[in-house]
């Protein structure tokens, strides 16, 4: 029986985006990213369902549910804050790779790690501030749905904690494998 090397990509149902180095090497990282994707899909489905329910109740039943707009807005906030970690994990956030074509792989890695350090520090501060803000609003409820505002603002804590974690992982990969940072197709296209 033929064994695959540790860098070999395991089969996945989503062939549109190949697994990155961390996902290929660490099954727990692959599992974490899968959980993040499932949460994103569930929240997106919830958001769609709430908006459709709002349309149905307003225009078909002529008695709109007062809570659907509010809960849909908070579902969008949750979707945004819980998927920023996934975006950071895939390095799909907004970046300027102007210098990549002029720098060596090691210099590109140093630049990437420096930028990642700013992201980690900022995210860590946002985790702390988000926790403080959410706990200070624990007794305040939303007007229509009666949801504690701690649940609304508290989602920033796991969201930015995931950004911290994934950015640290990306920095370690950048240092150990600087060749993974070169995106020659994007550089050729001028991105």
CSV table of C-alpha atoms in Angstrom, one decimal:
chain,number,residue,atom,x,y,z
A,1,UNK,CA,0.0,0.0,0.0
A,2,UNK,CA,1.3,3.4,-1.0
A,3,UNK,CA,1.5,6.0,1.8
A,4,UNK,CA,1.2,9.7,1.0
A,5,UNK,CA,3.7,12.3,2.1
A,6,UNK,CA,2.8,14.6,5.0
A,7,UNK,CA,2.3,17.5,2.6
A,8,UNK,CA,-0.1,15.5,0.4
A,9,UNK,CA,-3.5,17.1,0.2
A,10,UNK,CA,-6.3,14.9,1.5
A,11,UNK,CA,-9.4,14.5,-0.6
A,12,UNK,CA,-12.0,17.1,0.0
A,13,UNK,CA,-15.4,17.8,-1.4
A,14,UNK,CA,-14.5,21.4,-2.1
A,15,UNK,CA,-11.9,21.3,-5.0
A,16,UNK,CA,-12.4,25.0,-5.8
A,17,UNK,CA,-9.9,26.0,-3.0
A,18,UNK,CA,-7.0,23.8,-2.2
A,19,UNK,CA,-6.0,23.2,1.4
A,20,UNK,CA,-3.2,25.4,2.7
A,21,UNK,CA,0.0,24.1,4.4
A,22,UNK,CA,-1.4,24.1,7.9
A,23,UNK,CA,-4.6,22.2,6.9
A,24,UNK,CA,-2.5,19.6,4.9
A,25,UNK,CA,-0.2,19.0,7.8
A,26,UNK,CA,-2.5,19.2,10.8
A,27,UNK,CA,-5.8,17.3,11.0
A,28,UNK,CA,-6.9,19.4,14.0
A,29,UNK,CA,-6.4,22.6,11.9
A,30,UNK,CA,-8.5,21.1,9.1
A,31,UNK,CA,-11.2,20.2,11.7
A,32,UNK,CA,-11.2,23.7,13.1
A,33,UNK,CA,-11.5,25.3,9.7
A,34,UNK,CA,-14.3,22.9,8.8
A,35,UNK,CA,-16.1,24.0,12.0
A,36,UNK,CA,-15.6,27.6,11.1
A,37,UNK,CA,-17.1,26.9,7.6
A,38,UNK,CA,-20.1,25.1,9.1
A,39,UNK,CA,-20.8,28.0,11.5
A,40,UNK,CA,-20.6,30.4,8.6
A,41,UNK,CA,-23.0,28.4,6.5
A,42,UNK,CA,-25.5,28.0,9.4
A,43,UNK,CA,-25.4,31.7,10.1
A,44,UNK,CA,-25.8,32.6,6.5
A,45,UNK,CA,-28.8,30.2,6.3
A,46,UNK,CA,-30.3,31.7,9.4
A,47,UNK,CA,-29.8,35.2,8.0
A,48,UNK,CA,-31.5,34.1,4.7
A,49,UNK,CA,-34.4,32.5,6.7
A,50,UNK,CA,-34.9,35.5,8.8
A,51,UNK,CA,-35.1,37.9,5.9
A,52,UNK,CA,-37.5,35.6,4.0
A,53,UNK,CA,-39.6,35.4,7.1
A,54,UNK,CA,-39.6,39.1,7.4
A,55,UNK,CA,-40.7,39.5,3.8
A,56,UNK,CA,-43.4,36.8,4.2
A,57,UNK,CA,-44.8,38.3,7.4
A,58,UNK,CA,-44.8,41.9,6.1
A,59,UNK,CA,-46.1,41.4,2.5
A,60,UNK,CA,-48.1,38.2,2.6
A,61,UNK,CA,-49.5,38.1,6.2
A,62,UNK,CA,-49.7,41.9,6.5
A,63,UNK,CA,-48.6,41.6,10.1
A,64,UNK,CA,-44.8,41.9,10.3
A,65,UNK,CA,-42.9,40.2,13.1
A,66,UNK,CA,-41.1,43.0,14.9
A,67,UNK,CA,-38.1,40.9,15.9
A,68,UNK,CA,-37.0,39.5,12.5
A,69,UNK,CA,-35.2,42.6,11.4
A,70,UNK,CA,-33.3,43.0,14.6
A,71,UNK,CA,-32.3,39.3,14.8
A,72,UNK,CA,-31.3,39.4,11.1
A,73,UNK,CA,-29.0,42.4,11.8
A,74,UNK,CA,-27.4,40.6,14.8
A,75,UNK,CA,-27.0,37.4,12.7
A,76,UNK,CA,-25.1,39.5,10.1
A,77,UNK,CA,-22.9,40.8,12.9
A,78,UNK,CA,-22.2,37.3,14.1
A,79,UNK,CA,-21.6,36.0,10.6
A,80,UNK,CA,-19.1,38.8,10.0
A,81,UNK,CA,-17.2,38.5,13.3
A,82,UNK,CA,-17.1,34.7,13.3
A,83,UNK,CA,-15.8,34.4,9.7
A,84,UNK,CA,-13.0,36.9,10.0
A,85,UNK,CA,-10.9,34.1,11.5
A,86,UNK,CA,-11.5,32.0,8.4
A,87,UNK,CA,-10.5,34.9,6.1
A,88,UNK,CA,-7.3,35.4,8.2
A,89,UNK,CA,-6.5,31.6,8.1
A,90,UNK,CA,-6.6,31.6,4.3
A,91,UNK,CA,-4.7,34.9,4.1
A,92,UNK,CA,-7.6,36.3,2.0
A,93,UNK,CA,-7.8,39.6,3.9
A,94,UNK,CA,-6.8,42.9,2.3
A,95,UNK,CA,-3.1,43.0,1.7
A,96,UNK,CA,-0.6,44.9,-0.4
A,97,UNK,CA,1.8,42.6,-2.1
A,98,UNK,CA,3.6,45.3,-4.0
A,99,UNK,CA,7.0,44.4,-2.8
A,100,UNK,CA,6.8,40.6,-3.2
A,101,UNK,CA,8.2,40.6,-6.6
A,102,UNK,CA,11.3,42.6,-5.5
A,103,UNK,CA,12.1,40.8,-2.3
A,104,UNK,CA,13.6,37.4,-1.6
A,105,UNK,CA,11.4,34.8,0.0
A,106,UNK,CA,13.0,35.3,3.4
A,107,UNK,CA,12.5,39.2,3.2
A,108,UNK,CA,8.9,38.6,2.1
A,109,UNK,CA,8.4,36.4,5.1
A,110,UNK,CA,9.9,39.1,7.4
A,111,UNK,CA,7.5,41.7,5.9
A,112,UNK,CA,4.6,39.3,6.3
A,113,UNK,CA,5.5,38.5,9.9
A,114,UNK,CA,5.8,42.2,10.7
A,115,UNK,CA,2.4,42.9,9.3
A,116,UNK,CA,1.0,39.9,11.1
A,117,UNK,CA,2.4,41.2,14.4
A,118,UNK,CA,0.3,44.3,14.0
A,119,UNK,CA,-2.8,42.2,13.3
A,120,UNK,CA,-2.1,39.9,16.3
A,121,UNK,CA,-1.6,42.9,18.7
A,122,UNK,CA,-4.7,44.7,17.4
A,123,UNK,CA,-6.8,41.5,17.5
A,124,UNK,CA,-5.6,40.8,21.1
A,125,UNK,CA,-6.6,44.3,22.1
A,126,UNK,CA,-10.0,43.8,20.5
A,127,UNK,CA,-10.5,40.5,22.3
A,128,UNK,CA,-9.9,42.3,25.6
A,129,UNK,CA,-12.0,45.4,24.8
A,130,UNK,CA,-14.7,43.2,23.3
A,131,UNK,CA,-14.9,41.2,26.5
A,132,UNK,CA,-15.0,44.3,28.7
A,133,UNK,CA,-17.7,45.9,26.5
A,134,UNK,CA,-19.9,42.7,26.4
A,135,UNK,CA,-19.7,42.1,30.1
A,136,UNK,CA,-20.6,45.8,30.8
A,137,UNK,CA,-23.8,45.4,28.7
A,138,UNK,CA,-24.9,42.0,30.1
A,139,UNK,CA,-28.0,43.5,31.7
A,140,UNK,CA,-29.1,45.5,28.6
A,141,UNK,CA,-31.5,43.7,26.2
A,142,UNK,CA,-32.4,44.4,22.6
A,143,UNK,CA,-35.7,46.2,22.2
A,144,UNK,CA,-37.7,43.8,20.0
A,145,UNK,CA,-36.2,40.3,20.6
A,146,UNK,CA,-35.1,40.8,24.2
A,147,UNK,CA,-31.6,39.3,23.6
A,148,UNK,CA,-28.8,40.3,26.0
A,149,UNK,CA,-26.4,42.7,24.3
A,150,UNK,CA,-23.6,40.7,25.8
A,151,UNK,CA,-24.5,38.0,23.2
A,152,UNK,CA,-24.4,40.6,20.4
A,153,UNK,CA,-21.1,42.2,21.3
A,154,UNK,CA,-19.5,39.1,22.9
A,155,UNK,CA,-19.1,37.5,19.6
A,156,UNK,CA,-16.1,39.8,19.0
A,157,UNK,CA,-14.1,37.8,21.5
A,158,UNK,CA,-14.1,34.4,19.7
A,159,UNK,CA,-13.9,36.2,16.3
A,160,UNK,CA,-10.8,38.2,17.1
A,161,UNK,CA,-9.3,35.3,19.1
A,162,UNK,CA,-9.6,33.2,15.9
A,163,UNK,CA,-7.9,36.0,14.0
A,164,UNK,CA,-5.0,36.0,16.5
A,165,UNK,CA,-4.7,32.2,16.4
A,166,UNK,CA,-4.7,31.9,12.6
A,167,UNK,CA,-2.4,34.9,12.1
A,168,UNK,CA,0.1,33.4,14.5
A,169,UNK,CA,-0.1,30.1,12.6
A,170,UNK,CA,0.4,32.0,9.3
A,171,UNK,CA,3.5,33.8,10.8
A,172,UNK,CA,5.1,30.5,11.9
A,173,UNK,CA,4.4,29.0,8.4
A,174,UNK,CA,5.8,32.2,6.8
A,175,UNK,CA,9.0,31.9,8.8
A,176,UNK,CA,9.5,28.2,8.3
A,177,UNK,CA,8.2,28.0,4.7
A,178,UNK,CA,8.7,31.4,3.1
A,179,UNK,CA,8.3,29.9,-0.4
A,180,UNK,CA,4.5,29.5,0.4
A,181,UNK,CA,4.1,33.3,0.4
A,182,UNK,CA,5.0,33.8,-3.3
A,183,UNK,CA,1.9,34.1,-5.3
A,184,UNK,CA,3.5,34.3,-8.8
A,185,UNK,CA,0.2,34.3,-10.6
A,186,UNK,CA,-1.0,37.3,-8.6
A,187,UNK,CA,2.3,39.1,-9.1
A,188,UNK,CA,2.2,38.4,-12.8
A,189,UNK,CA,-1.3,39.9,-13.0
A,190,UNK,CA,-0.1,43.0,-11.1
A,191,UNK,CA,-2.1,42.3,-7.9
